[in-house]
Amino acid sequence: MTTAPVARTTTVPVPTQSTYQNRVADYWNAEENPVNLELGKIDDLYHHHYGVGNVDWTVLDEADPEVRRERVTAELHRLEHSQAELLASHLGPLTPTDRVFDAGCGRGGGSVVANLRYGCHADGVTISAKQAEFANEMAMKRDVTDKVRYHHRNMLDTGFESGAYSASWNNESTMYVELDLLFAEHARLLRRGGRYVVITGCYNDTYGRASREVSLINAHYICDIHPRSEYFRAMARNRLVPVHVEDLTQATIPYWELRKEADHLVTGIEDAFLSAYRNGSFQYLLIAADRV
Ligand code: GPP
Ligand code: MG
């Protein structure tokens, strides 16, 4: 039997998007919350995740309202940056020749944090064309475009080279996707022995089904928060073996307590997070896993 040669395509540009993914992309293309932009402006590190660590509550004692606002903004940014550093600390050791993959990179802060720490190459992927463009502009401003690149692609189907990555992560982006599809793509991209790290909010199986607060958070961000158990099941099915699990719930509550006091930055979701963490229905978790 003779077979005709198959034409192979080399372009993998635009994600094939479901209606749901279009809605999510619309949200992030339109998103301009001061809590993200004002914090990012401080040092051009734009994060799309929350913070961890103890709060310096003296920021609220400031008498001058303008100075008080500035100090609160800086303090929230410090806590978000600590969270990014915590995640990055689990990616290594890495060298400047290593590549890392930032799945759901937002406006790009996490990839720059990894590059600054390890000198590594980073590929960030976001479903939002606007975020990818913004993140690439920041990389240009920092003069790191030879190493840090952002792509408007689907993190479930990146088109990147198999086994080319030493580490990869999701920083609060797993709640937008099916975990099996996501972890299959991480397992494909990571070399054997590569490290995968996730920080996420998950609902607590011991509480039962998702609480009212978790449902409010889902509605706010158009996402679908997974139960804690599903992370471990899906990792086990996709060659990802946990090596470190850390419950960051207590470490993130102070961030939300301060954010609630920040009249110039609140988005209205602060009470839902605080109640969900306090009533035990929701947990802020870090999982580091090895690709076997
Ligand atoms: C966004 O961060 C985070 C998410 C969309 C994921 C939801 C996270 C959970 C832990 C459930 P952001 O910095 O863009 O949000 P905000 O605008 O509220 O600061
Ligand atoms: Mg934010």
XYZ file of C-alpha atoms and ligand atoms in Angstrom:
312
model
C 0.000 0.000 0.000
C 1.304 3.453 -0.783
C 0.441 6.400 1.393
C 0.498 10.036 0.424
C 2.951 12.208 2.379
C 1.236 14.034 5.228
C 1.523 17.802 5.137
C 2.859 18.919 8.503
C 2.029 22.296 9.887
C 4.549 24.306 11.887
C 2.236 27.009 13.176
C 0.462 26.645 16.522
C -0.719 30.176 17.106
C -4.252 30.775 18.339
C -5.900 28.455 20.829
C -8.958 26.556 19.705
C -11.292 28.112 22.197
C -14.500 26.844 23.681
C -17.279 29.272 24.537
C -16.214 29.007 28.174
C -12.617 29.808 27.291
C -13.789 32.798 25.241
C -15.619 34.124 28.294
C -12.552 33.652 30.468
C -10.384 35.395 27.870
C -12.915 38.267 27.715
C -12.687 38.664 31.489
C -8.882 38.889 31.480
C -8.751 41.071 28.380
C -11.010 43.579 30.154
C -9.600 43.257 33.681
C -8.014 46.444 35.063
C -8.426 46.109 38.824
C -6.373 48.687 40.732
C -5.403 45.879 43.126
C -3.414 44.388 40.257
C -2.285 47.491 38.338
C -1.399 49.752 41.274
C 0.628 46.995 42.954
C 2.396 46.046 39.720
C 3.352 49.653 39.000
C 5.648 49.676 42.026
C 8.383 47.605 40.365
C 6.814 46.417 37.079
C 6.205 42.978 38.530
C 2.523 42.351 37.826
C 1.150 39.434 39.838
C -2.219 37.742 39.476
C -2.289 35.885 42.743
C -2.667 36.602 46.412
C -0.127 37.055 49.200
C 1.380 35.129 52.104
C 3.084 36.143 55.338
C 2.606 38.433 58.297
C 1.273 41.941 57.753
C 2.993 45.075 59.004
C -0.168 46.545 60.535
C 1.524 49.903 61.234
C 0.626 50.831 57.626
C -2.906 51.518 58.876
C -1.655 53.961 61.545
C -0.492 56.445 58.924
C -2.324 59.743 59.489
C -1.999 61.172 55.965
C -4.614 59.319 53.838
C -2.495 59.464 50.671
C 0.585 58.047 52.415
C -1.590 55.444 54.111
C -2.926 54.274 50.746
C 0.593 54.072 49.329
C 1.855 52.074 52.293
C -1.082 49.629 52.153
C -0.522 49.140 48.403
C 3.192 48.484 48.957
C 2.486 46.070 51.810
C 0.028 44.012 49.725
C 2.570 43.929 46.897
C 5.266 42.738 49.308
C 3.014 39.835 50.398
C 2.156 38.881 46.814
C 5.827 39.007 45.927
C 6.624 36.698 48.881
C 4.102 34.219 47.497
C 5.790 34.316 44.058
C 9.215 33.813 45.669
C 7.887 30.897 47.707
C 6.635 29.196 44.562
C 9.892 29.917 42.696
C 11.953 28.495 45.571
C 10.358 25.077 44.884
C 11.264 25.082 41.170
C 14.990 24.726 41.664
C 17.822 24.132 41.620
C 17.920 25.479 38.064
C 20.666 26.902 35.877
C 20.609 29.664 33.224
C 20.325 27.037 30.466
C 17.148 25.527 31.943
C 13.687 26.326 30.542
C 10.608 26.822 32.688
C 6.932 26.954 31.729
C 4.515 29.383 33.426
C 0.987 28.073 32.791
C -1.574 30.869 33.049
C 1.050 33.594 33.315
C -1.272 36.608 33.574
C 0.653 39.883 33.203
C 3.914 38.000 33.599
C 5.280 38.586 37.124
C 6.011 34.934 37.949
C 8.217 34.235 34.934
C 10.331 37.297 35.699
C 10.669 36.200 39.334
C 11.937 32.782 38.146
C 14.321 34.403 35.660
C 15.721 36.794 38.270
C 16.247 33.923 40.704
C 17.763 31.315 38.367
C 18.704 33.173 35.162
C 16.605 30.545 33.351
C 14.582 30.807 30.143
C 10.846 31.165 30.740
C 7.808 30.667 28.507
C 4.572 32.091 29.880
C 1.218 31.182 28.377
C -2.093 33.008 28.741
C -5.439 32.717 26.999
C -5.665 36.524 27.060
C -4.009 38.259 24.094
C -3.963 41.478 26.091
C -2.134 39.945 29.028
C 0.468 38.318 26.735
C 1.080 41.633 24.993
C 1.360 43.502 28.298
C 3.727 40.892 29.743
C 5.974 41.047 26.653
C 6.100 44.846 26.973
C 7.282 44.466 30.572
C 9.924 41.935 29.465
C 11.100 44.462 26.863
C 11.265 47.188 29.503
C 13.443 44.913 31.654
C 15.519 43.875 28.645
C 14.957 40.157 29.243
C 13.198 39.277 25.957
C 16.091 36.948 25.058
C 15.057 34.765 28.001
C 11.473 35.548 29.017
C 8.682 35.220 26.466
C 4.918 35.267 26.739
C 2.580 33.544 24.330
C -1.122 33.857 23.590
C -1.804 30.145 23.763
C -3.889 27.586 25.582
C -2.009 26.029 28.506
C -3.696 22.695 27.775
C -2.230 22.577 24.283
C 0.863 24.763 24.090
C 2.566 23.316 21.025
C 5.895 23.612 22.884
C 8.570 20.935 22.606
C 8.101 17.717 24.625
C 10.574 17.157 27.461
C 12.198 20.556 26.955
C 11.350 22.000 30.386
C 13.080 21.521 33.745
C 10.253 23.060 35.765
C 6.718 24.333 35.324
C 3.953 25.789 37.429
C 0.420 27.107 37.822
C 0.022 30.012 40.190
C -3.727 30.231 40.826
C -4.795 29.260 37.332
C -5.772 25.582 37.661
C -9.395 26.447 38.507
C -9.995 27.364 34.870
C -9.240 23.932 33.432
C -9.749 20.184 33.720
C -6.854 18.903 35.789
C -6.253 15.741 33.754
C -5.804 17.745 30.567
C -3.575 20.248 32.337
C -1.322 17.724 34.070
C -0.988 15.676 30.870
C 0.432 18.785 29.178
C 2.826 19.511 32.080
C 3.958 15.856 32.058
C 4.560 16.080 28.308
C 6.590 19.286 28.558
C 8.671 18.351 31.616
C 11.789 16.211 31.325
C 11.979 13.197 33.602
C 12.855 14.480 37.079
C 11.467 17.914 36.211
C 9.587 19.786 38.905
C 5.953 20.908 38.797
C 4.611 23.383 41.377
C 1.054 24.552 41.913
C -0.365 27.118 44.312
C -4.127 27.018 44.329
C -7.322 27.551 46.240
C -9.157 24.250 46.561
C -12.273 23.237 48.408
C -11.814 20.998 51.398
C -13.189 17.470 50.948
C -13.559 16.995 54.688
C -16.076 19.871 54.769
C -18.178 18.324 52.014
C -19.132 19.870 48.692
C -18.170 23.412 47.721
C -19.497 25.965 50.196
C -21.550 29.045 49.392
C -18.391 31.157 49.674
C -16.540 28.913 47.213
C -19.474 29.286 44.812
C -19.284 33.073 45.175
C -15.572 32.975 44.322
C -16.316 30.801 41.279
C -18.950 33.262 40.069
C -16.655 36.252 40.651
C -13.779 34.924 38.512
C -15.841 32.657 36.160
C -13.827 29.680 37.409
C -14.544 26.240 38.868
C -12.522 25.503 42.003
C -11.539 21.821 42.330
C -11.645 19.752 45.516
C -8.299 19.042 47.203
C -8.533 15.307 46.457
C -8.761 15.869 42.716
C -5.263 17.379 42.566
C -3.646 14.233 43.939
C -5.758 11.863 41.840
C -5.031 13.758 38.644
C -1.302 14.056 39.422
C -1.060 10.314 40.075
C -2.728 9.652 36.725
C -0.242 11.904 34.931
C 3.238 10.900 36.169
C 3.428 13.744 38.706
C 4.505 12.540 42.173
C 4.115 15.002 45.073
C 7.299 15.678 47.020
C 6.068 18.587 49.159
C 2.590 19.705 50.219
C 2.026 22.862 52.234
C -1.235 24.254 53.552
C -0.851 28.034 53.149
C -4.337 28.865 54.437
C -3.188 30.454 57.693
C -0.362 32.255 55.877
C -2.725 33.955 53.413
C -5.442 35.104 55.851
C -3.472 38.230 56.941
C -3.192 39.278 53.277
C -6.998 39.186 52.973
C -7.455 40.990 56.291
C -5.295 43.853 55.052
C -6.837 43.838 51.562
C -10.262 44.224 53.177
C -9.050 47.447 54.829
C -7.744 48.842 51.523
C -10.707 50.973 50.406
C -8.823 52.099 47.302
C -8.144 48.511 46.144
C -10.976 46.204 47.252
C -12.880 44.315 44.555
C -15.738 43.015 46.732
C -14.546 39.400 46.966
C -12.560 39.869 50.194
C -15.258 38.683 52.639
C -15.926 35.519 50.624
C -12.243 34.536 50.864
C -12.028 35.344 54.568
C -15.194 33.396 55.450
C -14.252 30.437 53.252
C -10.793 30.152 54.835
C -12.144 30.645 58.350
C -15.045 28.181 58.089
C -12.767 25.443 56.811
C -14.461 24.953 53.451
C -11.561 26.298 51.418
C -7.781 25.877 51.541
C -4.809 27.643 49.991
C -2.394 24.906 49.007
C 1.093 24.510 47.552
C 1.991 21.186 45.960
C 5.429 20.460 44.483
C 5.701 17.283 42.425
C 8.350 15.446 40.422
C 7.745 14.286 36.866
C 8.619 10.607 36.860
C -6.646 35.996 40.197
O -5.768 36.795 40.826
C -6.765 34.679 40.769
C -7.686 33.874 40.229
C -8.526 34.249 39.127
C -7.920 32.557 40.662
C -8.877 32.397 41.768
C -8.013 32.043 42.868
C -8.339 31.215 43.833
C -7.354 30.915 44.892
C -9.654 30.568 43.893
P -5.924 38.347 40.571
O -4.759 38.958 41.237
O -6.095 38.660 39.139
O -7.299 38.654 41.320
P -7.739 40.042 41.965
O -8.114 40.938 40.833
O -8.911 39.689 42.843
O -6.571 40.552 42.742
Mg -4.605 40.538 42.438
